[in-house]
Coordinates of C-alpha atoms in Angstrom, one line a residue:
X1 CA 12.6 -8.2 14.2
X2 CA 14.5 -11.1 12.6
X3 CA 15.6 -10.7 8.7
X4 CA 13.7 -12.0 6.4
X5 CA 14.1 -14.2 3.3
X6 CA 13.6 -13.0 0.3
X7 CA 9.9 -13.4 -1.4
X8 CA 9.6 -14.6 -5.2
X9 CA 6.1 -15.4 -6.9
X10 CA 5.7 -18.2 -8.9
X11 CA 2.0 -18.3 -9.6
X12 CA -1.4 -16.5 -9.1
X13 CA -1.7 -19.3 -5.2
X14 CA 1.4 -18.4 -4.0
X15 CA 1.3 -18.7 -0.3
X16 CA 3.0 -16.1 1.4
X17 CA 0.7 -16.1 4.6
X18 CA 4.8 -15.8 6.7
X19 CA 5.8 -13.3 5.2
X20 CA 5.8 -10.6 7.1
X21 CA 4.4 -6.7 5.5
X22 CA 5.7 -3.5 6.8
X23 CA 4.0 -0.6 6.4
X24 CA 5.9 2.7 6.3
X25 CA 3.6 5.5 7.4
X26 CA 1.5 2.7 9.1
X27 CA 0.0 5.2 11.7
X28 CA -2.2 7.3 9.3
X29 CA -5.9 6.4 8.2
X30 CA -4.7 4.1 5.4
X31 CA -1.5 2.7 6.7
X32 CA -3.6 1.6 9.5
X33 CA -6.7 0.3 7.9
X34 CA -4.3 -1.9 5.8
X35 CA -2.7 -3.0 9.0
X36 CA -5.9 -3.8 10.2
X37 CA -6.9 -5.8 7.1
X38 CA -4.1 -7.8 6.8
X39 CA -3.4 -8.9 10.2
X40 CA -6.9 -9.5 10.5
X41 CA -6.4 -12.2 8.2
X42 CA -3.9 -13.7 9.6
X43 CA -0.6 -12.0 8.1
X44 CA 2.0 -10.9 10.2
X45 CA 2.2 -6.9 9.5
X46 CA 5.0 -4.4 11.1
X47 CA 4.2 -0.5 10.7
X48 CA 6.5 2.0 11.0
X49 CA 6.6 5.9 12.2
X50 CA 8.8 8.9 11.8
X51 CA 8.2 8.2 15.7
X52 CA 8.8 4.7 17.0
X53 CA 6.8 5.0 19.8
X54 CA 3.4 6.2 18.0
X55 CA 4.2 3.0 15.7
X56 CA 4.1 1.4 19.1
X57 CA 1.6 2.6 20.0
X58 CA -0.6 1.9 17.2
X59 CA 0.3 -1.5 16.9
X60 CA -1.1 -1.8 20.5
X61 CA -4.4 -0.4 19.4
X62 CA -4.6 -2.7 16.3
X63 CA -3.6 -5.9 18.5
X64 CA -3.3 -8.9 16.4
X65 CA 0.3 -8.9 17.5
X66 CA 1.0 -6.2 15.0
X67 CA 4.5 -4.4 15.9
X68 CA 5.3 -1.0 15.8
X69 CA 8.8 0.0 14.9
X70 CA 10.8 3.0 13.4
X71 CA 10.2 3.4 9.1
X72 CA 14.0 2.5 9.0
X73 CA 13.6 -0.7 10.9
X74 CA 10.3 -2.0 9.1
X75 CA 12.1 -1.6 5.6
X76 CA 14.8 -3.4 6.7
X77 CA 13.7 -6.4 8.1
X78 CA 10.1 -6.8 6.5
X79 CA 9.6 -9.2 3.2
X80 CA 7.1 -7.1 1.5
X81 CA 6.9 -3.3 2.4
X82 CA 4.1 -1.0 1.7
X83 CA 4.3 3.0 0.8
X84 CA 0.9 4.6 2.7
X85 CA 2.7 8.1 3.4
X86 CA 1.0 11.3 2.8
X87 CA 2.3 12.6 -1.1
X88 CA 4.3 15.4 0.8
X89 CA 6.4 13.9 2.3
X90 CA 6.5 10.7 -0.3
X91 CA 10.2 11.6 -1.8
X92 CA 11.6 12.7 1.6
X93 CA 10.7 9.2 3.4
X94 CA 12.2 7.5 0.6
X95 CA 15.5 8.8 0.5
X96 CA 15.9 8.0 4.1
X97 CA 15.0 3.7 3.8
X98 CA 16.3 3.8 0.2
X99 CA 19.4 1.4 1.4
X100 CA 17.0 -1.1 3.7
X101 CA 14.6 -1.3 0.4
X102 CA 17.5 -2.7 -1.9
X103 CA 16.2 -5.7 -2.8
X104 CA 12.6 -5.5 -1.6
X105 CA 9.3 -6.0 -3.2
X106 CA 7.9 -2.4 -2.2
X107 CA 4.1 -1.6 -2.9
X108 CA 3.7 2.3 -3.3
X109 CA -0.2 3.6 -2.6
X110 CA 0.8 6.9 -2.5
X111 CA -1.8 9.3 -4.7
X112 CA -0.4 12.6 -5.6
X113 CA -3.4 15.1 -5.1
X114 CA -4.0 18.6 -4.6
X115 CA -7.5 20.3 -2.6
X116 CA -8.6 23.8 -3.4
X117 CA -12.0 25.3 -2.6
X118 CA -13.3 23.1 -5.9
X119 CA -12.1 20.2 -4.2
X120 CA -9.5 17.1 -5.0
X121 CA -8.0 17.6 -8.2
X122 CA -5.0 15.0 -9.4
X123 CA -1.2 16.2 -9.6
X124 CA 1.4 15.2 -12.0
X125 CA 5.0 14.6 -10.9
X126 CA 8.2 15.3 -12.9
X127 CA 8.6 11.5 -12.8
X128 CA 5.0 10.7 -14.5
X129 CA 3.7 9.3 -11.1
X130 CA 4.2 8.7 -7.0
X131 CA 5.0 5.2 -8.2
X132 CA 7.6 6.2 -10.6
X133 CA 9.5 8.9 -8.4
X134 CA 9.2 5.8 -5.8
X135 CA 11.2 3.5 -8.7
X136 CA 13.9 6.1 -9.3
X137 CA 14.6 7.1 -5.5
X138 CA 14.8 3.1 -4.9
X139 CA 16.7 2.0 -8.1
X140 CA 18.0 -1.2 -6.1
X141 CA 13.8 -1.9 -4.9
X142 CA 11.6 -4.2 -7.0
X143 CA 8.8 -1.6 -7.7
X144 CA 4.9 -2.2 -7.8
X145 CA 1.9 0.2 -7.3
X146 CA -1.0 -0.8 -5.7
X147 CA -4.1 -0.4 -2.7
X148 CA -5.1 3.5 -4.8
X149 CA -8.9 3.6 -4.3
X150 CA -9.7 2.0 -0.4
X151 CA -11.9 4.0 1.6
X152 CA -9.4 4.1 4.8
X153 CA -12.9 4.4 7.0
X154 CA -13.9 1.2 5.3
X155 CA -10.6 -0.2 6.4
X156 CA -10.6 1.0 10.0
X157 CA -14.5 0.2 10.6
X158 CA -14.5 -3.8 12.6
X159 CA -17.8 -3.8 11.7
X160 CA -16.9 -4.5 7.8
X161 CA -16.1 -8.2 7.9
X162 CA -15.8 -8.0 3.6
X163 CA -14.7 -4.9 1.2
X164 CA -15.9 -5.9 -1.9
X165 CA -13.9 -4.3 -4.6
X166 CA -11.0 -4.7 -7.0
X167 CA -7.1 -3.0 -6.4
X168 CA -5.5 -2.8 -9.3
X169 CA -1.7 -3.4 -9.7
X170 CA 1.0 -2.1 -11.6
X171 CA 4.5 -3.0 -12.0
X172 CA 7.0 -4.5 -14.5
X173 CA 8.2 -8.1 -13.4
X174 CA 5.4 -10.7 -13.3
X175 CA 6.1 -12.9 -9.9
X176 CA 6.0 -9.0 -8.2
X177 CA 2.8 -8.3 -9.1
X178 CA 1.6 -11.9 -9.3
X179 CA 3.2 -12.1 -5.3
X180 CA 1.1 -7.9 -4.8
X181 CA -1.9 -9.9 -6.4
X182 CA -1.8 -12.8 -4.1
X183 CA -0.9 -10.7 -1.0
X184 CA -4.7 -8.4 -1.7
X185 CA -6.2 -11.8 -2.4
X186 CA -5.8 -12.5 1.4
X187 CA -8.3 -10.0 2.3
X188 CA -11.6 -10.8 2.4
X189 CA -13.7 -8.9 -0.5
X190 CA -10.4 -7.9 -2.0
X191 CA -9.3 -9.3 -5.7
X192 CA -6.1 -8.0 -7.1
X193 CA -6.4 -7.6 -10.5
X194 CA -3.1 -6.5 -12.8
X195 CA -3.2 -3.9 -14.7
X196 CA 0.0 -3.0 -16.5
X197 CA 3.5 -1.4 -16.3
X198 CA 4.6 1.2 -13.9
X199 CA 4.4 4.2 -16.6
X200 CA 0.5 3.5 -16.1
X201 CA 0.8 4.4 -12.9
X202 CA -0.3 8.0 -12.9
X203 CA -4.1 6.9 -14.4
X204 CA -4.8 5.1 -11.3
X205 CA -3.5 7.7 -8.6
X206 CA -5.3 10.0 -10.8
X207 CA -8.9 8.8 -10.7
X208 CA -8.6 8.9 -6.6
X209 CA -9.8 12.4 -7.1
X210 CA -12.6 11.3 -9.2
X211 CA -14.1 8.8 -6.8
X212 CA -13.3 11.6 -4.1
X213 CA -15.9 13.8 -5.9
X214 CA -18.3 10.7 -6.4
X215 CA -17.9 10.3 -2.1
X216 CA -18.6 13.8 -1.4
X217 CA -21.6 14.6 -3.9
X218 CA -23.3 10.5 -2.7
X219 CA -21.7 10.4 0.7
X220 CA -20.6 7.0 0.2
X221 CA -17.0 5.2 0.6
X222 CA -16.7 4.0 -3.2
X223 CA -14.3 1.1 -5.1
X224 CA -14.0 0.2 -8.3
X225 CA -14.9 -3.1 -10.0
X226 CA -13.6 -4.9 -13.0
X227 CA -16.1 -6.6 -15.1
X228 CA -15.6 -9.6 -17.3
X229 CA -13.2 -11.1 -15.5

């Protein structure tokens, strides 16, 4: 992978269609529908793996020449890198590509839930969110939130051409989260739509648990829309 140069938005068209997005924990259900989504559309998209060669392996499956590479080597050398790991090991992956983030735009999805016989109830960390504990593990990253409430089999499933739902996007600079905004824009369905600081980032992991329970009791694949707008 070559190195890339650094991304900066400048207004709600930016074109960023070259620059490439790393994924780290590409090879689970969401990591991989995004994959899917974005390369789809034309993007060039790197995921990485605890295990190279699964990332490899993936990226095989997904074709679009998607590449599969370690988590180390897809924060390093992508533009824009997404956080799809599972909550549990969130903080852990973190530490070990805090040093290839400095200086990223990084786009944590992470949603910190729990599951007991009652079913998905949200989780509150000591930071106040995922996205948070993301911001101070990677004080050198430029942090945004983002991609909470996708269905992963509406992601994975070729037959879906168009998701039609709103991702809503936190962070603190403007061009981030104008460039996160233009990135979901690039997906057909998909409008990114801010909606305010990183401290507000624990109300939208948390309401993943409520569209759970909506899924389970309609057996649907739910999103969220935005009216008004």
């Amino acid at each position: 992978m070559t190195a890339p140069q650094p991304v900066r938005a400048g207004s709600e068209t930016l074109d960023i269609a070259q620059q490439t997005v790393g994924i780290i924990g590409g090879t689970g259900p969401q990591g991989r529908g995004l994959a899917y989504r974005l390369a789809s559309a034309g993007q060039p998209v790197a995921i990485g793996s605890r295990l190279p060669e699964r990332a490899r392996s993936t990226a095989s499956e997904l074709g679009f020449n998607v590449t599969g590479h370690s988590n180390r080597e897809v924060a390093r050398h992508s533009d824009i890198v997404i956080v799809t790991v599972p909550w549990e090991g969130h903080a852990a992956t973190l530490k070990e590509v805090r040093e290839d983030l400095a200086g990223k735009l990084v786009i944590d999805s992470v949603n910190p839930l729990g599951f007991d016989s009652r079913g998905a109830y949200a989780l509150r960390p000591d930071e106040g969110s995922a996205a948070e504990q993301a911001a101070a593990l990677l004080p050198e990253a430029r942090l945004t939130a983002a991609f909470h409430h996708l269905s992963a089999t509406l992601l994975t499933d070729p037959g879906i051409e168009s998701i039609e739902t709103d991702v809503l996007v936190l962070g603190d600079d403007r061009a981030d989260t104008d460039t996160v905004q233009a990135l979901i824009d690039r997906i057909p369905g998909m409008r990114g739509i801010y909606a305010g600081k990183l401290r507000n980032a624990h109300q939208v992991e948390a309401l993943v648990a409520n569209l759970i329970s909506v899924n389970r009791r309609y057996k649907a694949h739910v999103g969220i829309r935005i009216t008004d707008l």
